[in-house]
PDB file of C-alpha atoms in Angstrom:
ATOM      1  CA  MET A 298     -13.811  15.373 -32.891  1.00  0.00           C
ATOM      2  CA  THR A 299     -15.363  17.522 -35.339  1.00  0.00           C
ATOM      3  CA  ASN A 300     -16.833  20.168 -33.402  1.00  0.00           C
ATOM      4  CA  ARG A 301     -13.829  20.790 -31.565  1.00  0.00           C
ATOM      5  CA  LEU A 302     -11.656  20.647 -35.082  1.00  0.00           C
ATOM      6  CA  ASN A 303     -14.152  23.612 -36.432  1.00  0.00           C
ATOM      7  CA  GLY A 304     -13.815  24.998 -33.288  1.00  0.00           C
ATOM      8  CA  GLY A 305     -10.433  25.304 -34.381  1.00  0.00           C
ATOM      9  CA  LEU A 306     -11.273  27.039 -37.706  1.00  0.00           C
ATOM     10  CA  HIS A 307     -13.197  29.544 -35.850  1.00  0.00           C
ATOM     11  CA  ASN A 308     -10.501  30.316 -33.288  1.00  0.00           C
ATOM     12  CA  VAL A 309      -7.703  30.384 -35.919  1.00  0.00           C
ATOM     13  CA  THR A 310     -10.434  33.183 -38.260  1.00  0.00           C
ATOM     14  CA  GLU A 311     -10.423  35.276 -35.083  1.00  0.00           C
ATOM     15  CA  ALA A 312      -6.514  34.658 -34.704  1.00  0.00           C
ATOM     16  CA  PHE A 313      -6.233  35.846 -37.850  1.00  0.00           C
ATOM     17  CA  LYS A 314      -8.723  39.116 -37.629  1.00  0.00           C
ATOM     18  CA  SER A 315      -7.099  39.671 -34.305  1.00  0.00           C
ATOM     19  CA  SER A 316      -3.703  39.275 -34.858  1.00  0.00           C
ATOM     20  CA  SER A 317      -1.031  37.660 -35.794  1.00  0.00           C
ATOM     21  CA  LEU A 318      -0.019  37.307 -31.713  1.00  0.00           C
ATOM     22  CA  ALA A 319      -2.409  35.781 -31.076  1.00  0.00           C
ATOM     23  CA  THR A 320      -2.867  33.482 -34.221  1.00  0.00           C
ATOM     24  CA  ALA A 321       1.095  31.865 -32.977  1.00  0.00           C
ATOM     25  CA  HIS A 322      -0.669  31.752 -29.014  1.00  0.00           C
ATOM     26  CA  PHE A 323      -4.021  30.059 -30.481  1.00  0.00           C
ATOM     27  CA  ALA A 324      -1.027  27.771 -32.706  1.00  0.00           C
ATOM     28  CA  GLU A 325       0.909  27.194 -29.186  1.00  0.00           C
ATOM     29  CA  ARG A 326      -2.774  26.041 -27.625  1.00  0.00           C
ATOM     30  CA  GLN A 327      -3.038  23.493 -30.551  1.00  0.00           C
ATOM     31  CA  LEU A 328      -0.354  22.220 -29.610  1.00  0.00           C
ATOM     32  CA  ASP A 329      -0.677  21.753 -26.413  1.00  0.00           C
ATOM     33  CA  ASP A 330      -4.133  19.911 -27.379  1.00  0.00           C
ATOM     34  CA  ILE A 331      -2.153  17.342 -29.527  1.00  0.00           C
ATOM     35  CA  ASN A 332       0.912  16.419 -27.928  1.00  0.00           C
ATOM     36  CA  MET A 333      -2.125  15.120 -24.858  1.00  0.00           C
ATOM     37  CA  ALA A 334      -4.252  14.074 -26.640  1.00  0.00           C
ATOM     38  CA  ARG A 335      -1.378  11.656 -27.903  1.00  0.00           C
ATOM     39  CA  LYS A 336      -1.157  10.978 -23.994  1.00  0.00           C
ATOM     40  CA  ASN A 337      -4.306   9.791 -23.979  1.00  0.00           C
ATOM     41  CA  LYS A 338      -3.980   7.482 -26.927  1.00  0.00           C
ATOM     42  CA  GLY A 339      -4.721   4.039 -26.148  1.00  0.00           C
ATOM     43  CA  ASN A 340      -6.047   4.793 -23.227  1.00  0.00           C
ATOM     44  CA  ASP A 341      -9.820   4.331 -23.634  1.00  0.00           C
ATOM     45  CA  LYS A 342     -10.307   3.287 -20.093  1.00  0.00           C
ATOM     46  CA  VAL A 343      -9.896   6.614 -18.458  1.00  0.00           C
ATOM     47  CA  ASP A 344     -13.453   7.028 -17.653  1.00  0.00           C
ATOM     48  CA  GLY A 345     -12.617   5.592 -15.033  1.00  0.00           C
ATOM     49  CA  LYS A 346     -11.712   7.285 -11.321  1.00  0.00           C
ATOM     50  CA  ASN A 347      -9.206   4.441 -10.178  1.00  0.00           C
ATOM     51  CA  PHE A 348      -7.601   4.125 -13.279  1.00  0.00           C
ATOM     52  CA  ILE A 349      -4.148   4.791 -13.675  1.00  0.00           C
ATOM     53  CA  ALA A 350      -2.733   6.130 -17.255  1.00  0.00           C
ATOM     54  CA  PRO A 351       1.311   4.449 -17.050  1.00  0.00           C
ATOM     55  CA  LEU A 352       2.429   8.683 -17.890  1.00  0.00           C
ATOM     56  CA  GLY A 353       6.007   8.435 -16.688  1.00  0.00           C
ATOM     57  CA  SER A 354       5.882   6.932 -13.734  1.00  0.00           C
ATOM     58  CA  ASP A 355       4.903   3.144 -12.383  1.00  0.00           C
ATOM     59  CA  PRO A 356       1.305   2.056 -12.369  1.00  0.00           C
ATOM     60  CA  ILE A 357       1.052  -0.373  -9.428  1.00  0.00           C
ATOM     61  CA  ALA A 358       3.626   1.689  -7.233  1.00  0.00           C
ATOM     62  CA  THR A 359       0.860   4.286  -8.168  1.00  0.00           C
ATOM     63  CA  ALA A 360      -2.516   2.089  -7.392  1.00  0.00           C
ATOM     64  CA  LEU A 361      -0.439   1.193  -4.314  1.00  0.00           C
ATOM     65  CA  LYS A 362       0.218   4.671  -2.300  1.00  0.00           C
ATOM     66  CA  ARG A 363      -3.553   5.324  -3.839  1.00  0.00           C
ATOM     67  CA  LEU A 364      -4.830   2.086  -1.803  1.00  0.00           C
ATOM     68  CA  HIS A 365      -2.736   3.389   1.443  1.00  0.00           C
ATOM     69  CA  ASP A 366      -3.679   6.888   0.959  1.00  0.00           C
ATOM     70  CA  GLU A 367      -7.501   5.673   0.179  1.00  0.00           C
ATOM     71  CA  VAL A 368      -7.728   3.908   3.253  1.00  0.00           C
ATOM     72  CA  ILE A 369      -5.891   6.908   5.574  1.00  0.00           C
ATOM     73  CA  ALA A 370      -8.219   9.026   3.978  1.00  0.00           C
ATOM     74  CA  GLU A 371     -11.479   7.336   5.279  1.00  0.00           C
ATOM     75  CA  PRO A 372     -12.483   8.926   9.529  1.00  0.00           C
ATOM     76  CA  ILE A 373     -11.756   6.703  12.419  1.00  0.00           C
ATOM     77  CA  PRO A 374     -14.541   4.295  12.625  1.00  0.00           C
ATOM     78  CA  ASP A 375     -16.183   4.663  16.244  1.00  0.00           C
ATOM     79  CA  ASP A 376     -14.220   1.788  17.654  1.00  0.00           C
ATOM     80  CA  PHE A 377     -11.647   3.419  17.765  1.00  0.00           C
ATOM     81  CA  LEU A 378     -12.445   5.761  19.705  1.00  0.00           C
ATOM     82  CA  ARG A 379     -14.585   3.784  22.298  1.00  0.00           C
ATOM     83  CA  LEU A 380     -11.186   2.294  22.541  1.00  0.00           C
ATOM     84  CA  LEU A 381      -9.566   5.586  22.980  1.00  0.00           C
ATOM     85  CA  SER A 382     -11.885   6.859  25.147  1.00  0.00           C
ATOM     86  CA  GLN A 383     -11.399   3.800  27.670  1.00  0.00           C
ATOM     87  CA  ILE A 384      -7.407   3.906  27.524  1.00  0.00           C
ATOM     88  CA  ASP A 385      -8.922   8.587  29.147  1.00  0.00           C
ATOM     89  CA  GLU A 386     -10.482   6.688  31.572  1.00  0.00           C
ATOM     90  CA  LYS A 387      -8.137   4.904  33.250  1.00  0.00           C
ATOM     91  CA  LEU A 388      -5.831   7.629  32.792  1.00  0.00           C
ATOM     92  CA  GLU A 389      -8.849   9.370  34.652  1.00  0.00           C
ATOM     93  CA  GLY A 390      -9.195   6.885  36.786  1.00  0.00           C
ATOM     94  CA  ARG A 391      -5.317   7.421  37.656  1.00  0.00           C
ATOM     95  CA  LYS A 392      -5.408  10.554  38.348  1.00  0.00           C
ATOM     96  CA  ALA A 393      -8.273  10.793  41.290  1.00  0.00           C
TER      97      ALA A 393
ATOM     98  CA  VAL B  72      13.020  15.361  50.059  1.00  0.00           C
ATOM     99  CA  THR B  73      10.850  12.753  51.171  1.00  0.00           C
ATOM    100  CA  SER B  74      10.348   8.971  49.579  1.00  0.00           C
ATOM    101  CA  THR B  75       5.584   9.942  48.627  1.00  0.00           C
ATOM    102  CA  GLU B  76       7.107  13.087  47.424  1.00  0.00           C
ATOM    103  CA  GLN B  77       9.066  11.066  45.491  1.00  0.00           C
ATOM    104  CA  SER B  78       6.453   8.273  44.097  1.00  0.00           C
ATOM    105  CA  GLY B  79       4.229  11.736  43.877  1.00  0.00           C
ATOM    106  CA  GLU B  80       6.706  13.047  40.600  1.00  0.00           C
ATOM    107  CA  SER B  81       7.865   9.005  39.706  1.00  0.00           C
ATOM    108  CA  LYS B  82       3.657   8.797  39.681  1.00  0.00           C
ATOM    109  CA  GLN B  83       3.432  12.471  36.991  1.00  0.00           C
ATOM    110  CA  ALA B  84       6.369  11.192  34.799  1.00  0.00           C
ATOM    111  CA  ASN B  85       4.126   8.319  34.457  1.00  0.00           C
ATOM    112  CA  ASP B  86       1.278  10.410  33.230  1.00  0.00           C
ATOM    113  CA  VAL B  87       3.176  12.730  31.563  1.00  0.00           C
ATOM    114  CA  SER B  88       4.289   9.544  29.686  1.00  0.00           C
ATOM    115  CA  ASP B  89       1.108   7.391  29.449  1.00  0.00           C
ATOM    116  CA  LYS B  90      -0.266  10.732  27.294  1.00  0.00           C
ATOM    117  CA  VAL B  91       2.478  11.287  25.142  1.00  0.00           C
ATOM    118  CA  PHE B  92       2.396   7.008  24.743  1.00  0.00           C
ATOM    119  CA  LYS B  93      -1.814   7.366  23.947  1.00  0.00           C
ATOM    120  CA  ASP B  94      -1.675  10.314  20.902  1.00  0.00           C
ATOM    121  CA  GLN B  95       1.060   8.280  19.127  1.00  0.00           C
ATOM    122  CA  LEU B  96      -1.423   5.271  19.389  1.00  0.00           C
ATOM    123  CA  VAL B  97      -4.235   7.669  18.261  1.00  0.00           C
ATOM    124  CA  ALA B  98      -1.386   9.274  15.857  1.00  0.00           C
ATOM    125  CA  ILE B  99      -0.314   5.578  14.257  1.00  0.00           C
ATOM    126  CA  ILE B 100      -4.866   4.289  13.187  1.00  0.00           C
ATOM    127  CA  PRO B 101      -4.820   5.043  10.150  1.00  0.00           C
ATOM    128  CA  SER B 102      -1.309   3.830   9.023  1.00  0.00           C
ATOM    129  CA  LEU B 103      -2.618   0.849  11.468  1.00  0.00           C
ATOM    130  CA  ARG B 104      -5.546   0.414   9.472  1.00  0.00           C
ATOM    131  CA  SER B 105      -3.871   1.022   6.144  1.00  0.00           C
ATOM    132  CA  PHE B 106      -0.771  -2.307   6.542  1.00  0.00           C
ATOM    133  CA  ALA B 107      -4.129  -4.526   8.674  1.00  0.00           C
ATOM    134  CA  ARG B 108      -5.967  -4.129   4.665  1.00  0.00           C
ATOM    135  CA  GLY B 109      -3.434  -4.554   2.438  1.00  0.00           C
ATOM    136  CA  LEU B 110      -2.554  -7.806   5.003  1.00  0.00           C
ATOM    137  CA  CYS B 111      -5.826  -9.555   5.150  1.00  0.00           C
ATOM    138  CA  GLY B 112      -7.029  -8.218   2.186  1.00  0.00           C
ATOM    139  CA  ASN B 113     -11.116  -7.403   4.277  1.00  0.00           C
ATOM    140  CA  ARG B 114     -11.640  -4.015   6.292  1.00  0.00           C
ATOM    141  CA  GLU B 115     -13.671  -5.351   9.245  1.00  0.00           C
ATOM    142  CA  MET B 116     -10.849  -7.953   9.896  1.00  0.00           C
ATOM    143  CA  ALA B 117      -8.186  -5.325   9.817  1.00  0.00           C
ATOM    144  CA  ASP B 118      -9.901  -2.940  12.119  1.00  0.00           C
ATOM    145  CA  ASP B 119     -10.502  -5.952  14.077  1.00  0.00           C
ATOM    146  CA  MET B 120      -6.373  -6.141  13.570  1.00  0.00           C
ATOM    147  CA  ALA B 121      -6.097  -2.884  14.887  1.00  0.00           C
ATOM    148  CA  GLN B 122      -7.697  -2.041  17.710  1.00  0.00           C
ATOM    149  CA  ASP B 123      -5.967  -5.497  19.068  1.00  0.00           C
ATOM    150  CA  ALA B 124      -2.866  -4.876  18.491  1.00  0.00           C
ATOM    151  CA  MET B 125      -3.214  -1.098  20.503  1.00  0.00           C
ATOM    152  CA  MET B 126      -5.377  -2.942  22.899  1.00  0.00           C
ATOM    153  CA  ARG B 127      -1.820  -4.822  23.562  1.00  0.00           C
ATOM    154  CA  ALA B 128       0.781  -2.079  22.118  1.00  0.00           C
ATOM    155  CA  TRP B 129      -1.021  -0.301  25.461  1.00  0.00           C
ATOM    156  CA  ALA B 130      -0.930  -3.008  28.228  1.00  0.00           C
ATOM    157  CA  ALA B 131       3.248  -3.772  26.894  1.00  0.00           C
ATOM    158  CA  ARG B 132       4.051   0.170  26.835  1.00  0.00           C
ATOM    159  CA  ASP B 133       5.847  -0.517  29.743  1.00  0.00           C
ATOM    160  CA  SER B 134       8.107  -2.390  27.074  1.00  0.00           C
ATOM    161  CA  PHE B 135       8.624   0.191  24.083  1.00  0.00           C
ATOM    162  CA  THR B 136      11.373   2.387  24.587  1.00  0.00           C
ATOM    163  CA  PRO B 137      10.482   6.104  24.370  1.00  0.00           C
ATOM    164  CA  GLY B 138      12.005   7.944  21.118  1.00  0.00           C
ATOM    165  CA  SER B 139      12.567   4.896  19.380  1.00  0.00           C
ATOM    166  CA  ASN B 140      10.396   3.879  15.911  1.00  0.00           C
ATOM    167  CA  PHE B 141       7.149   3.484  18.115  1.00  0.00           C
ATOM    168  CA  ARG B 142       5.529   2.718  13.425  1.00  0.00           C
ATOM    169  CA  ALA B 143       8.038   0.348  14.153  1.00  0.00           C
ATOM    170  CA  TRP B 144       6.787  -1.615  16.594  1.00  0.00           C
ATOM    171  CA  MET B 145       3.694  -0.932  16.523  1.00  0.00           C
ATOM    172  CA  PHE B 146       3.587  -2.476  12.881  1.00  0.00           C
ATOM    173  CA  MET B 147       5.244  -5.490  14.156  1.00  0.00           C
ATOM    174  CA  ILE B 148       2.740  -6.043  16.806  1.00  0.00           C
ATOM    175  CA  LEU B 149      -0.075  -6.350  14.494  1.00  0.00           C
ATOM    176  CA  ARG B 150       1.838  -8.330  11.865  1.00  0.00           C
ATOM    177  CA  ASN B 151       2.643 -11.143  14.872  1.00  0.00           C
ATOM    178  CA  ASN B 152      -0.332 -11.433  15.674  1.00  0.00           C
ATOM    179  CA  TYR B 153      -1.708 -11.924  11.840  1.00  0.00           C
ATOM    180  CA  TYR B 154       1.123 -14.368  11.341  1.00  0.00           C
ATOM    181  CA  THR B 155      -0.515 -15.955  14.467  1.00  0.00           C
ATOM    182  CA  THR B 156      -4.029 -16.124  13.773  1.00  0.00           C
ATOM    183  CA  LEU B 157      -3.323 -17.019  10.357  1.00  0.00           C
ATOM    184  CA  ARG B 158      -1.133 -19.848  11.562  1.00  0.00           C
ATOM    185  CA  LYS B 159      -4.570 -21.165  13.395  1.00  0.00           C
ATOM    186  CA  ASN B 160      -6.823 -20.896  10.552  1.00  0.00           C
ATOM    187  CA  SER B 161      -5.733 -21.706   7.321  1.00  0.00           C
ATOM    188  CA  ARG B 162      -8.643 -20.200   5.948  1.00  0.00           C
ATOM    189  CA  MET B 163      -7.053 -17.442   5.520  1.00  0.00           C
ATOM    190  CA  VAL B 164      -3.685 -17.944   3.463  1.00  0.00           C
ATOM    191  CA  SER B 165      -4.399 -16.822   0.451  1.00  0.00           C
ATOM    192  CA  TRP B 166      -1.082 -18.218  -1.098  1.00  0.00           C
ATOM    193  CA  ASP B 167      -1.803 -18.929  -4.890  1.00  0.00           C
ATOM    194  CA  PRO B 168       1.203 -21.934  -5.295  1.00  0.00           C
ATOM    195  CA  GLU B 169       0.665 -21.215  -9.601  1.00  0.00           C
ATOM    196  CA  VAL B 170       1.830 -17.691  -8.928  1.00  0.00           C
ATOM    197  CA  ALA B 171       4.663 -18.586  -6.885  1.00  0.00           C
ATOM    198  CA  GLU B 172       5.975 -20.555  -9.639  1.00  0.00           C
ATOM    199  CA  ARG B 173       5.181 -18.178 -12.670  1.00  0.00           C
ATOM    200  CA  VAL B 174       6.734 -14.795 -10.521  1.00  0.00           C
ATOM    201  CA  LEU B 175       9.908 -16.528 -11.909  1.00  0.00           C
ATOM    202  CA  VAL B 176      10.187 -15.798 -14.785  1.00  0.00           C
ATOM    203  CA  THR B 177       7.887 -13.019 -15.140  1.00  0.00           C
ATOM    204  CA  ASP B 178       8.988 -10.147 -16.937  1.00  0.00           C
ATOM    205  CA  ALA B 179       6.999  -6.487 -14.402  1.00  0.00           C
ATOM    206  CA  SER B 180       8.346  -4.010 -16.795  1.00  0.00           C
ATOM    207  CA  GLN B 181       5.338  -3.734 -19.615  1.00  0.00           C
ATOM    208  CA  HIS B 182       2.222  -1.706 -18.654  1.00  0.00           C
ATOM    209  CA  VAL B 183      -0.106  -0.183 -20.333  1.00  0.00           C
ATOM    210  CA  GLY B 184      -3.078   0.274 -17.019  1.00  0.00           C
ATOM    211  CA  ILE B 185      -3.971  -0.671 -14.390  1.00  0.00           C
ATOM    212  CA  ASP B 186      -6.820   0.102 -12.377  1.00  0.00           C
ATOM    213  CA  VAL B 187      -6.101  -0.245  -8.822  1.00  0.00           C
ATOM    214  CA  ALA B 188      -8.937  -2.098  -7.261  1.00  0.00           C
ATOM    215  CA  ASP B 189      -7.458  -4.986  -9.464  1.00  0.00           C
ATOM    216  CA  VAL B 190      -4.425  -4.405  -7.404  1.00  0.00           C
ATOM    217  CA  ALA B 191      -6.033  -4.503  -4.215  1.00  0.00           C
ATOM    218  CA  ALA B 192      -7.117  -7.832  -5.366  1.00  0.00           C
ATOM    219  CA  ALA B 193      -4.392  -9.380  -6.815  1.00  0.00           C
ATOM    220  CA  LEU B 194      -2.610  -8.298  -4.005  1.00  0.00           C
ATOM    221  CA  GLN B 195      -4.741 -11.160  -1.567  1.00  0.00           C
ATOM    222  CA  LYS B 196      -3.979 -13.963  -4.288  1.00  0.00           C
ATOM    223  CA  LEU B 197       0.263 -13.751  -3.467  1.00  0.00           C
ATOM    224  CA  SER B 198       2.463 -14.769  -0.373  1.00  0.00           C
ATOM    225  CA  SER B 199       1.816 -12.855   2.761  1.00  0.00           C
ATOM    226  CA  GLU B 200       5.644 -12.160   2.760  1.00  0.00           C
ATOM    227  CA  GLN B 201       5.078 -10.222  -0.632  1.00  0.00           C
ATOM    228  CA  ARG B 202       2.207  -8.836   0.243  1.00  0.00           C
ATOM    229  CA  GLU B 203       3.518  -7.361   3.663  1.00  0.00           C
ATOM    230  CA  VAL B 204       6.305  -5.782   1.777  1.00  0.00           C
ATOM    231  CA  LEU B 205       4.963  -4.017  -0.535  1.00  0.00           C
ATOM    232  CA  MET B 206       2.468  -2.392   1.585  1.00  0.00           C
ATOM    233  CA  LEU B 207       5.397  -1.797   3.925  1.00  0.00           C
ATOM    234  CA  VAL B 208       7.699  -0.511   1.027  1.00  0.00           C
ATOM    235  CA  GLY B 209       5.581  -0.139  -1.626  1.00  0.00           C
ATOM    236  CA  ALA B 210       1.756   1.467  -0.386  1.00  0.00           C
ATOM    237  CA  SER B 211       2.773   2.814   3.045  1.00  0.00           C
ATOM    238  CA  GLY B 212       6.760   4.279   2.558  1.00  0.00           C
ATOM    239  CA  VAL B 213       8.693   2.405   4.826  1.00  0.00           C
ATOM    240  CA  SER B 214      12.245   2.186   4.788  1.00  0.00           C
ATOM    241  CA  TYR B 215      14.137  -1.202   3.257  1.00  0.00           C
ATOM    242  CA  GLU B 216      15.798  -1.354   6.850  1.00  0.00           C
ATOM    243  CA  GLU B 217      12.598   0.153   8.856  1.00  0.00           C
ATOM    244  CA  ALA B 218      10.568  -3.468   6.467  1.00  0.00           C
ATOM    245  CA  ALA B 219      12.915  -5.639   7.972  1.00  0.00           C
ATOM    246  CA  GLU B 220      13.348  -4.192  11.817  1.00  0.00           C
ATOM    247  CA  ILE B 221       9.211  -4.811  11.743  1.00  0.00           C
ATOM    248  CA  MET B 222       9.793  -8.435   9.648  1.00  0.00           C
ATOM    249  CA  GLY B 223      12.902  -9.611  11.677  1.00  0.00           C
ATOM    250  CA  CYS B 224      14.451  -9.691   8.066  1.00  0.00           C
ATOM    251  CA  ALA B 225      17.583  -8.892   6.336  1.00  0.00           C
ATOM    252  CA  ILE B 226      17.352  -5.709   4.021  1.00  0.00           C
ATOM    253  CA  GLY B 227      18.717  -8.014   0.689  1.00  0.00           C
ATOM    254  CA  THR B 228      15.314  -9.673   1.822  1.00  0.00           C
ATOM    255  CA  ILE B 229      13.130  -8.077   1.702  1.00  0.00           C
ATOM    256  CA  LYS B 230      14.511  -6.182  -1.646  1.00  0.00           C
ATOM    257  CA  SER B 231      13.414 -10.308  -3.663  1.00  0.00           C
ATOM    258  CA  ARG B 232      10.289  -9.923  -1.782  1.00  0.00           C
ATOM    259  CA  LEU B 233       9.524  -7.329  -2.744  1.00  0.00           C
ATOM    260  CA  ALA B 234      10.790  -7.212  -6.090  1.00  0.00           C
ATOM    261  CA  ARG B 235       9.272 -10.849  -6.842  1.00  0.00           C
ATOM    262  CA  GLY B 236       5.789  -9.792  -5.256  1.00  0.00           C
ATOM    263  CA  ARG B 237       5.789  -6.756  -7.197  1.00  0.00           C
ATOM    264  CA  ALA B 238       6.623  -8.486 -10.338  1.00  0.00           C
ATOM    265  CA  ALA B 239       3.926 -11.191  -9.411  1.00  0.00           C
ATOM    266  CA  LEU B 240       1.175  -8.564  -9.034  1.00  0.00           C
ATOM    267  CA  ALA B 241       2.361  -7.588 -12.252  1.00  0.00           C
ATOM    268  CA  LEU B 242       1.818 -10.444 -13.749  1.00  0.00           C
ATOM    269  CA  LEU B 243      -1.996 -11.038 -11.783  1.00  0.00           C
ATOM    270  CA  VAL B 244      -2.786  -7.488 -13.237  1.00  0.00           C
ATOM    271  CA  ASP B 245      -1.735  -7.546 -16.779  1.00  0.00           C
ATOM    272  CA  GLY B 246      -1.483 -11.484 -17.438  1.00  0.00           C
ATOM    273  CA  PRO B 247       1.469 -12.781 -18.849  1.00  0.00           C
ATOM    274  CA  ASP B 248       3.167 -10.399 -22.138  1.00  0.00           C
ATOM    275  CA  GLU B 249       5.222 -12.178 -24.125  1.00  0.00           C
ATOM    276  CA  ASN B 250       8.288 -10.925 -22.780  1.00  0.00           C
ATOM    277  CA  THR B 251       6.766 -13.800 -20.262  1.00  0.00           C
ATOM    278  CA  VAL B 252       6.897 -16.521 -22.342  1.00  0.00           C
ATOM    279  CA  VAL B 253      10.418 -15.608 -24.141  1.00  0.00           C
ATOM    280  CA  ARG B 254      11.971 -15.661 -20.049  1.00  0.00           C
ATOM    281  CA  LYS B 255       9.697 -18.026 -19.431  1.00  0.00           C
ATOM    282  CA  LEU B 256      11.786 -20.753 -22.729  1.00  0.00           C
ATOM    283  CA  GLU B 257      15.080 -19.146 -21.616  1.00  0.00           C
ATOM    284  CA  THR B 258      14.927 -19.959 -18.068  1.00  0.00           C
ATOM    285  CA  ASN B 259      13.110 -24.053 -18.935  1.00  0.00           C
ATOM    286  CA  GLY B 260      15.228 -24.266 -21.008  1.00  0.00           C
ATOM    287  CA  LYS B 261      18.144 -24.038 -18.335  1.00  0.00           C
ATOM    288  CA  ARG B 262      17.401 -25.351 -15.718  1.00  0.00           C
ATOM    289  CA  GLY B 263      15.482 -28.224 -17.972  1.00  0.00           C
ATOM    290  CA  THR B 264      13.743 -30.025 -14.457  1.00  0.00           C
ATOM    291  CA  GLY B 265      10.786 -31.601 -14.684  1.00  0.00           C
ATOM    292  CA  ARG B 266       8.761 -28.698 -12.523  1.00  0.00           C
ATOM    293  CA  ASP B 267      10.298 -25.519 -15.050  1.00  0.00           C
ATOM    294  CA  ARG B 268       9.460 -28.111 -17.811  1.00  0.00           C
ATOM    295  CA  SER B 269       5.762 -27.925 -16.972  1.00  0.00           C
ATOM    296  CA  CYS B 270       5.884 -24.171 -16.621  1.00  0.00           C
ATOM    297  CA  MET B 271       5.364 -24.431 -20.933  1.00  0.00           C
ATOM    298  CA  ALA B 272       2.127 -25.617 -20.525  1.00  0.00           C
ATOM    299  CA  PRO B 273      -0.150 -23.183 -21.973  1.00  0.00           C
ATOM    300  CA  GLN B 274      -1.778 -21.234 -19.139  1.00  0.00           C
ATOM    301  CA  SER B 275      -5.356 -20.310 -19.499  1.00  0.00           C
TER     302      SER B 275
END
């Protein structure tokens, strides 16, 4: 946080040096940073990749969808492919 | 047109419809695995259930009306077999009566933040009906109408099971909050039965 502030002060100095337009742009970015920090306030578990922060959506619904999406994204296990091959063999056998 | 030609055409039509059926089976595998996983909470068992459903579906493919809802038909086969197995094997029952009792007085609106793994674990502590509806509507994005078709019940039942299941899930993941306690007291005051009063006992 201290580093960020120091960096911010340095940036402000640089901005003043260049132009007032750049200063306005920087101030806007700082405001974004502050808003983001406010949003994240209290979410001390954000390091966990599965953690769902309640930002405007229902975390239970999001978690359920993610559970579903995780299975959907898995590669199809070989057992299933073998089963499909058996079906293919039946189809081919009937044609012959 | 000879009868041999007719039977040849009919055979060709069967081959085409079987090929279409097989393609539908292939496409449904990921959703089927997800639904099964949510139902039983175990990867290997879920994949066995999904494969079993696929084999049953293939064997019964003539009873499927082409153009009707294939997903609903497959999910029905899977769930029917799941409940048959559940009845045979009581160890698979993960119904928690204590949770069921508390569901009635839960306010699910209070959330700070939750972990997906906690939700997956909590899901297995619900009744199978609640788990099923949460997986169908909440996870797979199935409509109320389709869920009602799959589960063989009214849309109103789907909605109430969903609301209770969701509340139970939130309670298991978040734990009881102040609103829950207040509503418990209100409920107890209104009903005043011995069973309700038991809810007032401190829960560890």
